[in-house]
Coordinates of N, CA, C and O in Angstrom, one line a residue:
X1 N -10.3 52.2 45.8 CA -9.6 51.3 45.7 C -8.6 52.1 46.2 O -7.2 51.8 47.3
X2 N -8.1 53.3 46.1 CA -7.5 54.4 46.4 C -7.8 54.6 48.3 O -6.3 54.8 48.7
X3 N -8.9 54.5 49.0 CA -8.7 54.5 50.0 C -7.8 53.6 50.9 O -7.5 53.2 52.4
X4 N -8.1 52.9 50.6 CA -7.6 50.7 50.8 C -6.6 50.5 50.9 O -5.6 50.7 51.2
X5 N -5.7 51.2 49.2 CA -3.7 52.0 49.5 C -3.2 52.7 50.0 O -3.1 53.2 50.6
X6 N -4.0 53.6 51.3 CA -3.9 55.0 51.3 C -4.0 53.9 52.9 O -2.4 54.3 54.1
X7 N -5.2 53.4 53.1 CA -4.7 52.8 54.6 C -3.0 52.3 54.7 O -2.9 52.3 55.7
X8 N -3.3 51.3 53.8 CA -1.9 49.9 53.4 C -0.6 51.3 53.7 O 0.0 50.7 54.4
X9 N -0.8 51.4 53.1 CA 0.3 53.1 53.1 C 1.0 53.8 53.9 O 1.8 53.6 54.9
X10 N -0.3 54.2 54.7 CA 0.1 55.0 56.3 C 0.2 54.1 57.4 O 0.1 54.8 58.6
X11 N -0.5 53.0 56.8 CA -0.5 51.9 58.2 C 0.9 52.2 59.0 O 0.7 52.3 60.5
X12 N 2.0 52.3 59.1 CA 3.9 52.7 59.1 C 4.0 53.1 59.2 O 5.3 53.2 59.7
X13 N 4.2 54.4 58.6 CA 4.4 55.6 57.9 C 4.8 56.2 58.8 O 4.2 57.2 59.7
X14 N 6.4 57.1 59.3 CA 6.4 57.4 60.8 C 5.4 59.2 60.6 O 5.7 59.9 61.1
X15 N 6.2 59.8 58.8 CA 5.4 60.7 58.9 C 3.8 61.1 58.5 O 2.9 61.8 58.7
X16 N 2.8 59.9 59.2 CA 1.6 59.6 58.6 C 1.1 60.7 60.6 O 1.2 59.9 61.3
X17 N 0.0 61.1 59.8 CA -0.3 62.6 61.1 C -1.8 61.4 60.9 O -2.2 60.9 60.5
X18 N -2.8 61.8 62.4 CA -3.5 61.2 63.0 C -5.0 61.3 61.8 O -5.4 61.0 61.4
X19 N -5.0 62.2 60.6 CA -5.5 63.0 60.0 C -5.6 62.4 59.0 O -6.7 62.0 57.8
X20 N -4.8 62.5 58.3 CA -4.7 61.2 56.8 C -4.4 59.8 56.8 O -6.2 59.9 56.2
X21 N -4.3 59.5 58.5 CA -5.8 58.1 58.9 C -6.5 58.1 58.7 O -7.8 57.5 58.4
X22 N -7.1 59.7 59.9 CA -8.7 59.3 59.5 C -9.4 59.4 58.4 O -10.0 58.8 57.8
X23 N -8.6 60.4 56.9 CA -9.4 60.3 56.2 C -9.4 58.6 55.1 O -10.3 58.8 54.1
X24 N -8.6 58.8 55.4 CA -8.5 56.8 54.6 C -9.2 56.1 55.3 O -9.6 55.4 54.2
X25 N -9.5 56.8 56.6 CA -10.6 55.8 56.8 C -12.2 56.2 56.3 O -12.8 55.2 56.0
X26 N -12.6 56.9 56.7 CA -13.4 58.0 55.8 C -13.4 57.6 54.7 O -14.3 57.5 54.1
X27 N -12.7 58.4 53.8 CA -13.1 57.0 52.8 C -13.0 55.7 52.1 O -14.0 56.1 51.4
X28 N -12.5 55.0 52.9 CA -12.8 53.4 52.8 C -13.9 53.3 53.2 O -15.3 52.5 53.1
X29 N -15.1 53.8 54.4 CA -16.6 53.5 55.1 C -17.5 54.8 54.1 O -18.2 53.8 53.6
X30 N -17.3 55.1 53.5 CA -18.4 56.2 52.5 C -17.5 55.6 50.7 O -19.2 54.6 50.9
X31 N -17.3 54.7 50.6 CA -16.4 54.2 49.5 C -17.4 52.4 49.8 O -18.2 52.3 48.8
X32 N -17.6 51.6 51.0 CA -18.0 50.5 51.4 C -19.9 51.5 51.1 O -21.0 49.9 50.8
X33 N -19.9 52.4 51.5 CA -21.4 52.5 51.9 C -21.7 52.9 50.5 O -23.3 52.6 50.3
X34 N -20.9 53.3 49.8 CA -21.5 53.9 48.4 C -21.9 52.4 47.1 O -23.0 52.0 47.0
X35 N -20.7 51.3 47.9 CA -20.7 50.1 47.8 C -21.9 49.5 47.8 O -23.2 48.0 46.8
X36 N -22.3 49.2 48.8 CA -23.2 48.5 49.5 C -24.2 49.1 49.8 O -26.2 48.7 49.8
X37 N -24.3 50.2 50.5 CA -25.8 50.9 51.1 C -26.7 50.7 50.0 O -27.6 51.3 50.2
X38 N -25.9 51.9 48.7 CA -27.0 52.6 48.2 C -27.5 51.7 47.3 O -28.9 52.4 46.9
X39 N -27.3 50.3 46.4 CA -28.1 49.7 46.2 C -29.2 49.3 46.4 O -30.1 49.0 46.3
X40 N -28.4 49.1 47.9 CA -29.5 48.6 48.6 C -30.5 49.1 49.6 O -32.5 48.8 49.2
X41 N -30.2 50.3 49.3 CA -31.6 51.6 49.7 C -32.4 51.5 48.5 O -33.5 52.0 48.4
X42 N -31.8 51.2 47.0 CA -32.0 51.4 45.9 C -33.4 50.0 45.2 O -33.9 50.8 45.3
X43 N -32.8 49.5 45.6 CA -33.8 48.2 46.1 C -34.8 48.2 46.9 O -35.9 47.9 46.3
X44 N -34.9 48.8 48.1 CA -35.6 49.1 48.7 C -36.9 49.9 48.2 O -38.0 49.4 47.6
X45 N -36.4 50.7 47.2 CA -37.8 52.8 47.2 C -37.8 51.5 46.2 O -39.5 51.7 45.9
X46 N -36.9 50.8 44.3 CA -37.6 50.7 43.6 C -38.5 49.1 43.9 O -39.3 49.5 43.3
X47 N -38.6 48.1 45.1 CA -39.4 47.6 45.4 C -40.8 47.8 45.7 O -42.2 47.8 45.7
X48 N -40.8 48.9 46.8 CA -41.8 49.8 47.7 C -42.4 50.3 46.3 O -44.0 50.9 46.3
X49 N -42.0 50.8 45.5 CA -42.4 51.4 44.3 C -43.2 50.7 43.2 O -44.8 50.8 42.9
X50 N -42.4 49.1 43.0 CA -43.2 48.8 42.5 C -44.1 48.1 43.2 O -45.3 48.0 42.4
X51 N -44.4 48.1 44.1 CA -45.9 47.1 45.1 C -46.6 48.4 44.8 O -47.0 48.2 44.8
X52 N -46.2 49.4 45.1 CA -48.1 51.2 45.2 C -48.0 51.0 44.1 O -49.4 51.1 43.4
X53 N -47.2 50.9 43.2 CA -47.6 51.3 41.4 C -48.2 49.8 41.2 O -49.5 50.6 40.3
X54 N -47.7 48.5 41.4 CA -48.9 48.0 40.9 C -50.2 47.5 41.1 O -51.3 46.8 41.2
X55 N -49.9 47.9 42.9 CA -51.8 47.7 42.7 C -52.9 49.4 42.6 O -53.9 48.5 42.5
X56 N -51.8 50.4 42.2 CA -53.3 50.7 41.8 C -53.0 50.7 40.0 O -54.2 50.9 39.7
X57 N -52.5 50.0 39.2 CA -52.5 49.0 38.1 C -53.6 48.5 38.4 O -54.6 48.5 37.3
X58 N -54.0 47.2 39.0 CA -55.3 46.5 39.5 C -55.6 47.8 39.9 O -57.4 47.2 39.8
X59 N -55.7 48.9 40.5 CA -57.4 48.8 41.0 C -58.1 50.2 39.4 O -58.6 49.7 39.7
X60 N -57.0 50.1 38.6 CA -57.1 51.5 37.6 C -57.8 50.4 36.7 O -59.0 50.6 35.7
X61 N -58.0 49.2 36.5 CA -58.0 48.2 35.3 C -59.0 47.2 36.8 O -60.5 46.5 35.1
X62 N -59.8 48.5 37.3 CA -61.1 47.4 37.9 C -61.4 48.0 37.9 O -63.4 48.2 37.7
X63 N -61.7 49.6 38.5 CA -62.0 50.5 38.2 C -63.1 50.9 37.3 O -63.5 52.1 36.8
X64 N -62.0 50.7 35.7 CA -62.0 51.4 34.1 C -62.6 50.5 33.4 O -61.9 49.6 33.4
X65 N -63.3 51.0 32.6 CA -63.8 50.4 31.5 C -63.6 50.5 30.0 O -63.9 51.6 29.8
X66 N -62.9 49.8 29.0 CA -62.9 49.8 28.2 C -64.7 50.2 27.2 O -64.9 48.3 27.1
X67 N -65.1 50.6 26.5 CA -66.2 50.9 25.8 C -66.3 51.7 24.3 O -65.2 52.5 24.0
X68 N -67.4 50.6 23.1 CA -67.0 51.5 22.0 C -68.3 52.4 22.6 O -69.7 52.2 23.1
X69 N -67.0 53.7 21.6 CA -68.5 54.9 21.2 C -68.6 55.2 20.4 O -67.8 54.9 19.8
X70 N -70.3 56.3 19.9 CA -69.5 56.0 18.2 C -70.2 57.4 18.1 O -70.3 58.2 18.7
X71 N -69.6 57.6 17.3 CA -69.2 59.3 16.6 C -71.2 59.6 15.9 O -71.7 59.4 14.8
X72 N -71.4 60.5 16.8 CA -72.7 61.7 15.8 C -72.2 62.4 15.8 O -72.8 62.7 14.7
X73 N -71.4 63.4 16.0 CA -71.0 64.5 15.2 C -69.6 65.0 15.6 O -69.6 65.2 16.3
X74 N -68.6 65.4 14.7 CA -67.3 66.2 15.1 C -68.0 68.1 15.4 O -68.8 68.5 15.7
X75 N -67.4 67.9 16.8 CA -67.0 68.9 17.7 C -65.9 70.5 17.0 O -65.6 69.4 16.4
X76 N -66.6 71.9 17.2 CA -65.2 72.3 16.9 C -63.9 72.4 17.4 O -64.1 71.2 18.5
X77 N -62.7 72.5 17.1 CA -60.9 72.0 17.1 C -61.0 72.3 18.3 O -61.0 73.3 19.2
X78 N -60.0 71.9 19.6 CA -59.9 71.6 21.0 C -58.5 72.4 20.7 O -57.3 72.4 19.9
X79 N -57.7 73.7 22.1 CA -57.0 73.6 21.9 C -56.0 73.0 22.1 O -55.7 72.2 22.2
X80 N -54.8 73.3 21.9 CA -53.9 72.1 21.5 C -53.1 72.0 23.3 O -53.4 72.1 23.7
X81 N -52.9 69.7 22.9 CA -53.2 70.0 24.4 C -51.4 69.5 24.8 O -50.5 70.4 24.4
X82 N -51.6 69.5 26.2 CA -50.3 70.1 27.0 C -49.8 68.5 27.5 O -49.1 68.6 28.1
X83 N -50.6 67.2 27.4 CA -49.8 66.5 27.3 C -48.8 65.7 26.4 O -49.3 65.7 25.3
X84 N -47.3 66.1 26.3 CA -46.1 65.3 25.5 C -46.7 64.2 25.0 O -46.4 63.9 23.3
X85 N -47.3 62.9 25.5 CA -47.6 61.9 24.4 C -48.5 61.9 24.2 O -48.6 61.1 22.8
X86 N -49.7 63.6 23.6 CA -50.8 63.4 22.6 C -50.1 64.2 21.4 O -50.8 64.7 21.4
X87 N -48.8 64.3 21.7 CA -48.6 65.7 20.8 C -47.9 64.7 19.9 O -48.3 63.9 19.1
X88 N -48.5 66.0 18.5 CA -48.4 65.8 16.9 C -49.9 66.3 16.4 O -50.1 67.4 17.0
X89 N -50.7 65.8 16.3 CA -52.3 66.0 16.0 C -52.7 66.2 16.6 O -53.3 65.2 17.5
X90 N -53.4 68.0 16.5 CA -54.8 67.8 17.8 C -55.6 66.4 17.7 O -56.3 66.5 17.1
X91 N -56.7 66.0 19.0 CA -57.0 64.9 19.0 C -58.5 66.0 18.5 O -59.1 66.9 18.9
X92 N -59.7 65.1 18.2 CA -60.9 65.6 17.6 C -61.8 65.3 18.4 O -61.9 64.4 19.1
X93 N -62.8 66.3 19.2 CA -63.4 66.6 19.9 C -64.4 66.0 19.2 O -65.1 66.7 17.5
X94 N -65.1 65.3 19.3 CA -66.5 65.2 19.0 C -67.8 64.4 20.2 O -67.6 64.2 21.8
X95 N -69.4 64.6 19.7 CA -70.2 64.3 19.8 C -70.7 63.1 20.0 O -70.3 62.4 18.6
X96 N -70.7 62.2 21.3 CA -70.3 60.7 20.9 C -71.5 59.8 22.1 O -72.1 60.5 22.9
X97 N -70.9 58.9 21.9 CA -72.2 57.8 22.4 C -72.1 56.9 23.0 O -71.4 56.1 21.8
X98 N -71.8 56.2 23.6 CA -71.3 55.1 24.0 C -73.0 53.9 25.4 O -73.4 55.0 26.4
X99 N -71.9 53.4 25.3 CA -73.4 52.7 26.6 C -72.2 51.8 27.8 O -71.6 51.3 27.8
X100 N -72.3 52.5 28.9 CA -71.2 52.2 29.6 C -71.3 50.4 30.7 O -72.2 50.4 29.9
X101 N -70.4 50.6 31.7 CA -70.7 48.8 31.7 C -71.9 48.2 32.7 O -71.8 47.3 32.1
X102 N -72.4 49.7 32.9 CA -74.0 49.1 33.6 C -75.4 49.1 32.7 O -76.1 49.0 33.2
X103 N -74.9 49.5 31.9 CA -76.4 49.8 30.1 C -76.7 50.3 30.4 O -77.2 50.4 29.7
X104 N -76.0 51.2 31.0 CA -76.9 52.7 30.6 C -76.6 53.8 29.7 O -74.8 53.5 29.5
X105 N -77.9 53.6 29.0 CA -76.7 55.2 28.0 C -76.6 56.4 28.1 O -76.7 57.0 29.0
X106 N -75.4 56.9 26.8 CA -73.8 58.1 28.1 C -74.6 58.5 26.6 O -73.6 57.5 25.9
X107 N -73.5 59.4 26.6 CA -73.5 60.6 25.2 C -73.1 61.5 25.6 O -72.6 62.8 27.0
X108 N -71.8 62.8 25.1 CA -71.2 63.7 25.5 C -70.6 64.1 24.5 O -69.6 63.4 23.8
X109 N -69.6 64.9 24.9 CA -68.1 65.5 24.4 C -66.8 65.1 24.7 O -66.3 65.1 26.0
X110 N -66.1 63.9 24.3 CA -65.0 63.1 23.8 C -63.5 63.7 23.3 O -64.0 63.8 22.0
X111 N -62.6 63.2 23.2 CA -61.2 63.3 22.5 C -61.7 62.0 21.6 O -61.1 61.0 22.6
X112 N -61.5 62.0 19.8 CA -61.7 60.6 19.9 C -59.9 60.7 19.3 O -59.7 61.8 17.9
X113 N -59.7 59.4 18.6 CA -58.4 58.9 18.3 C -58.5 58.7 16.9 O -58.2 58.1 16.1
X114 N -59.9 60.3 15.8 CA -59.1 59.7 14.5 C -59.0 60.6 13.3 O -59.6 61.7 14.0
X115 N -58.5 60.6 12.8 CA -58.4 61.4 11.6 C -59.1 62.3 12.0 O -59.5 63.9 11.6
X116 N -59.7 61.5 10.6 CA -61.0 62.6 10.4 C -62.4 61.6 11.1 O -63.7 60.9 9.9
X117 N -62.8 62.5 11.5 CA -64.2 61.6 12.5 C -65.8 62.0 11.4 O -65.7 63.1 10.8
X118 N -67.1 60.9 11.2 CA -67.0 61.1 10.8 C -68.7 60.0 10.9 O -68.3 59.1 12.6
X119 N -69.7 60.6 11.8 CA -70.9 60.2 11.9 C -70.7 58.3 11.7 O -70.6 58.5 10.6
X120 N -71.4 57.8 12.6 CA -71.3 56.7 12.8 C -70.2 55.9 12.9 O -69.8 54.5 13.5
X121 N -68.8 57.3 12.8 CA -68.0 55.7 13.3 C -67.5 55.8 15.0 O -68.6 56.2 15.7
X122 N -66.9 54.9 14.8 CA -66.7 53.6 15.7 C -65.5 53.9 16.9 O -64.5 54.3 16.0
X123 N -64.6 54.4 17.4 CA -63.7 54.2 18.6 C -63.6 53.4 19.7 O -64.4 53.6 20.9
X124 N -62.3 53.1 20.2 CA -62.7 52.3 21.4 C -62.1 53.6 22.9 O -61.3 54.9 22.9
X125 N -62.9 53.8 23.5 CA -62.4 55.0 25.2 C -62.7 54.3 26.5 O -63.6 53.1 26.5
X126 N -62.4 54.3 27.2 CA -62.1 53.9 29.0 C -63.1 54.8 29.6 O -63.1 56.9 29.2
X127 N -63.7 54.0 31.1 CA -64.9 55.3 31.1 C -64.7 54.5 33.4 O -64.5 53.1 32.8
X128 N -65.5 55.8 33.5 CA -65.6 54.5 35.6 C -66.5 53.6 35.5 O -67.3 53.8 33.9
X129 N -66.8 53.7 35.9 CA -67.9 52.7 36.5 C -69.3 53.4 36.7 O -70.2 52.6 35.7
X130 N -69.4 54.5 37.1 CA -70.1 55.1 36.5 C -70.6 55.4 35.2 O -71.9 56.4 34.1
X131 N -69.7 55.0 34.1 CA -69.6 56.0 32.7 C -68.9 57.3 32.2 O -69.5 57.2 31.2
X132 N -68.7 57.7 33.2 CA -67.8 59.3 33.0 C -66.6 58.8 32.1 O -65.7 58.0 32.7
X133 N -66.8 59.0 31.5 CA -64.8 59.3 30.5 C -64.1 59.2 31.2 O -63.9 60.4 32.4
X134 N -63.3 58.1 31.7 CA -61.9 58.1 31.7 C -60.6 57.7 31.5 O -60.8 57.4 30.2
X135 N -59.3 58.4 32.4 CA -57.9 58.7 31.3 C -57.7 57.0 31.5 O -57.8 56.4 32.3
X136 N -56.9 56.1 30.4 CA -56.6 55.0 30.1 C -56.3 54.2 30.8 O -55.1 55.0 32.2
X137 N -56.2 53.4 31.9 CA -56.0 53.3 33.6 C -54.0 52.1 33.0 O -53.4 52.5 32.2
X138 N -53.1 53.4 34.4 CA -51.7 52.8 33.5 C -51.6 51.5 33.6 O -51.9 50.2 34.1
X139 N -50.5 50.6 32.6 CA -49.9 49.1 32.5 C -49.3 48.8 32.8 O -48.6 49.5 33.7
X140 N -48.5 47.7 33.3 CA -47.4 47.2 34.1 C -46.5 47.8 33.9 O -45.7 47.5 34.8
X141 N -46.1 47.8 32.3 CA -45.0 47.4 32.4 C -44.3 49.4 32.9 O -43.5 49.1 33.1
X142 N -45.5 50.6 32.0 CA -44.9 52.0 32.7 C -45.0 51.6 34.2 O -43.8 52.5 34.7
X143 N -45.9 50.7 35.0 CA -45.6 51.0 36.4 C -44.1 50.7 37.1 O -43.1 50.9 37.6
X144 N -43.9 49.4 36.2 CA -42.5 48.6 36.1 C -41.4 50.3 35.9 O -39.8 50.3 36.6
X145 N -41.1 50.0 35.2 CA -40.6 51.6 34.3 C -40.3 53.0 35.2 O -39.2 53.0 35.9
X146 N -41.7 53.5 35.8 CA -41.8 54.4 36.3 C -41.4 53.2 38.1 O -40.4 54.7 38.7
X147 N -40.8 52.4 39.8 CA -40.1 51.8 40.3 C -39.2 52.1 39.9 O -38.0 51.6 40.9
X148 N -38.1 51.5 38.4 CA -37.0 50.7 38.0 C -36.6 52.7 38.2 O -35.2 53.2 39.0
X149 N -36.8 53.4 37.8 CA -36.0 54.8 37.9 C -36.4 55.6 38.8 O -35.3 55.7 39.4
X150 N -37.6 54.6 39.7 CA -37.9 55.6 41.6 C -36.4 54.4 42.5 O -35.8 55.7 43.2
X151 N -35.8 53.9 41.8 CA -35.2 52.5 42.5 C -33.4 53.3 41.7 O -33.3 53.6 43.1
X152 N -33.5 53.6 41.0 CA -32.6 54.6 40.2 C -32.4 55.6 41.1 O -30.9 56.4 41.2
X153 N -33.0 56.1 41.0 CA -32.5 58.0 41.2 C -32.6 57.8 42.9 O -31.9 58.8 43.6
X154 N -33.6 56.3 43.8 CA -32.6 56.4 45.0 C -31.3 56.0 45.6 O -30.3 56.7 46.7
X155 N -30.9 55.7 44.8 CA -29.4 55.2 44.9 C -28.7 56.4 44.5 O -27.8 56.6 45.3
X156 N -29.0 57.2 43.4 CA -27.8 57.5 43.6 C -28.9 59.4 44.4 O -27.3 59.5 45.6
X157 N -29.4 59.6 45.3 CA -29.1 60.3 45.4 C -28.4 59.8 47.3 O -28.2 60.4 47.9
X158 N -28.7 58.2 47.0 CA -27.9 58.0 48.3 C -26.2 58.1 48.7 O -25.1 58.9 49.4
X159 N -26.3 57.4 47.5 CA -24.9 57.8 46.5 C -24.3 59.1 46.7 O -23.1 59.9 48.4
X160 N -25.0 60.3 46.4 CA -24.6 61.3 47.4 C -25.1 62.1 47.6 O -24.0 63.0 49.1
X161 N -26.1 61.5 49.3 CA -25.5 61.9 50.7 C -24.1 61.0 51.2 O -23.7 62.4 51.7
X162 N -23.9 60.0 51.1 CA -23.0 59.4 51.7 C -20.9 60.6 50.7 O -20.0 60.9 51.5
X163 N -21.2 60.7 50.1 CA -20.3 61.0 49.6 C -20.2 62.9 49.7 O -19.3 63.6 50.5
X164 N -21.3 63.9 49.9 CA -22.0 64.7 50.3 C -20.9 64.9 52.2 O -20.6 65.7 51.6
X165 N -20.9 64.0 52.6 CA -20.9 63.8 54.3 C -19.9 63.0 54.1 O -18.4 63.9 54.8
X166 N -19.3 62.5 53.4 CA -17.7 62.3 53.4 C -16.3 64.0 53.4 O -15.7 64.0 54.3
X167 N -17.3 64.0 52.0 CA -16.4 66.1 51.6 C -16.3 66.7 53.0 O -15.9 67.8 53.4
X168 N -17.7 67.1 53.4 CA -18.1 68.0 54.8 C -16.7 67.2 56.4 O -16.6 68.4 56.5
X169 N -16.9 65.7 56.7 CA -16.5 65.5 56.9 C -15.1 65.8 56.6 O -13.9 66.4 57.7
X170 N -14.0 65.3 56.0 CA -13.2 65.5 55.3 C -12.2 67.2 55.7 O -11.4 67.5 55.8
X171 N -13.8 68.3 55.1 CA -13.1 69.6 55.1 C -12.9 69.7 56.8 O -12.4 70.6 57.4
X172 N -14.1 69.8 57.6 CA -14.0 70.0 59.1 C -12.6 69.6 59.3 O -11.8 70.4 60.6
X173 N -11.9 68.2 58.7 CA -10.7 67.7 59.1 C -8.9 68.1 58.5 O -8.4 69.1 59.9
X174 N -9.5 68.6 57.2 CA -8.5 69.7 57.3 C -9.0 71.4 57.9 O -7.2 71.5 58.3
X175 N -9.8 72.0 58.6 CA -9.5 73.1 58.6 C -9.1 72.8 59.7 O -8.3 73.1 60.6
X176 N -10.1 71.8 60.9 CA -8.8 71.4 62.2 C -7.3 71.5 61.8 O -7.0 72.3 63.0
X177 N -6.7 71.0 61.1 CA -5.7 70.8 60.8 C -4.8 71.8 61.2 O -3.8 72.2 60.9
X178 N -5.6 72.8 59.8 CA -4.7 74.1 59.2 C -4.9 75.3 60.7 O -4.0 75.5 61.7
X179 N -5.7 75.1 61.0 CA -5.8 75.7 62.9 C -5.3 75.3 63.6 O -5.0 75.8 64.8
X180 N -4.9 73.6 63.8 CA -3.8 73.6 64.9 C -2.2 73.8 63.8 O -1.7 74.2 65.1
X181 N -1.9 73.3 63.2 CA -0.6 74.4 62.2 C -1.1 75.7 62.7 O 0.4 76.3 62.4
X182 N -1.9 76.7 62.3 CA -1.9 77.7 62.7 C -0.9 78.0 63.5 O -0.2 79.2 64.4
X183 N -1.8 77.6 64.8 CA -2.0 78.0 66.9 C 0.1 76.9 66.5 O 1.2 78.1 67.5
X184 N 0.7 76.4 65.9 CA 1.7 76.1 66.2 C 3.0 77.3 65.9 O 4.0 77.3 65.3
X185 N 2.6 77.1 64.3 CA 3.1 78.4 63.7 C 3.4 79.6 64.7 O 4.4 80.6 64.6
X186 N 2.0 80.1 65.2 CA 2.2 81.4 66.0 C 3.4 81.4 66.9 O 3.2 81.4 67.9
X187 N 3.5 79.8 67.8 CA 4.6 79.6 69.1 C 5.8 79.5 68.9 O 6.4 80.3 68.8
X188 N 5.8 78.8 67.0 CA 7.3 79.3 66.7 C 8.0 80.6 65.7 O 8.2 80.3 65.7
X189 N 6.9 81.3 65.6 CA 6.6 82.1 64.5 C 7.7 83.0 65.3 O 8.1 83.8 64.2
X190 N 7.3 84.3 66.4 CA 8.6 84.7 66.7 C 9.9 84.4 66.9 O 11.1 85.3 65.9
X191 N 10.6 83.2 66.5 CA 11.7 82.7 67.1 C 12.0 82.5 65.8 O 13.1 82.0 65.4
X192 N 11.2 82.6 64.6 CA 11.5 81.5 63.5 C 12.9 82.4 62.2 O 12.6 83.2 62.3
X193 N 14.3 81.9 61.8 CA 14.6 82.2 61.1 C 15.3 83.2 62.2 O 16.4 84.5 61.3
X194 N 15.6 82.7 63.7 CA 16.5 84.3 63.9 C 17.6 83.6 64.1 O 18.5 84.7 65.4
X195 N 18.4 82.4 64.5 CA 18.9 81.8 64.4 C 20.0 82.0 64.2 O 20.5 82.4 62.4
X196 N 20.7 81.9 65.3 CA 22.3 83.3 64.8 C 22.5 84.7 64.7 O 23.5 85.0 63.6
X197 N 21.6 84.9 64.8 CA 21.7 86.4 64.4 C 22.6 87.1 64.4 O 22.9 88.1 64.5
X198 N 22.2 87.0 66.4 CA 23.5 88.1 66.6 C 24.5 87.6 67.7 O 25.5 88.7 67.7
X199 N 25.6 85.8 66.3 CA 26.6 85.7 66.5 C 27.5 87.0 65.1 O 27.6 87.2 64.0

């Protein structure tokens, strides 16, 4: 709004310099770009991220299967996890047995979401098509959250770039204005203040 009022105020003002009007136009253009182009950029990036992440969700859900595993015995404690989602009690490592989605029998060391695993306890875990232990697939809500965050981030980056460009342009205009003022001062400077000195 300041840019619009600035344009209106300088429109017919005899004290208006060309650079003042140019600065107001640059500010108005930047305002319009931040208000219109930045949100459009965010929507496009968010939409593209949503499409890619939802394809990944579908692919992961097709490639991974949840199976029921049976604890054979508990193993030595594992080191603390680096994953913040599993912060808290360290997961228990157990030797477990499970049947893969293709019907083959598998066994191996896995982490079990059990507080006190005992032989014979059952728990659910994710495997790939070959029956190997796999991470839990990405869910739709998490993918949507990531896409929204990507869109917001793109909007903020676009607005920041517009504002940065506006500041660079205005800085160059101010430097140019000061250079012109210095040149004018150099031309008038030697005689300044000498009016009537000999009289």
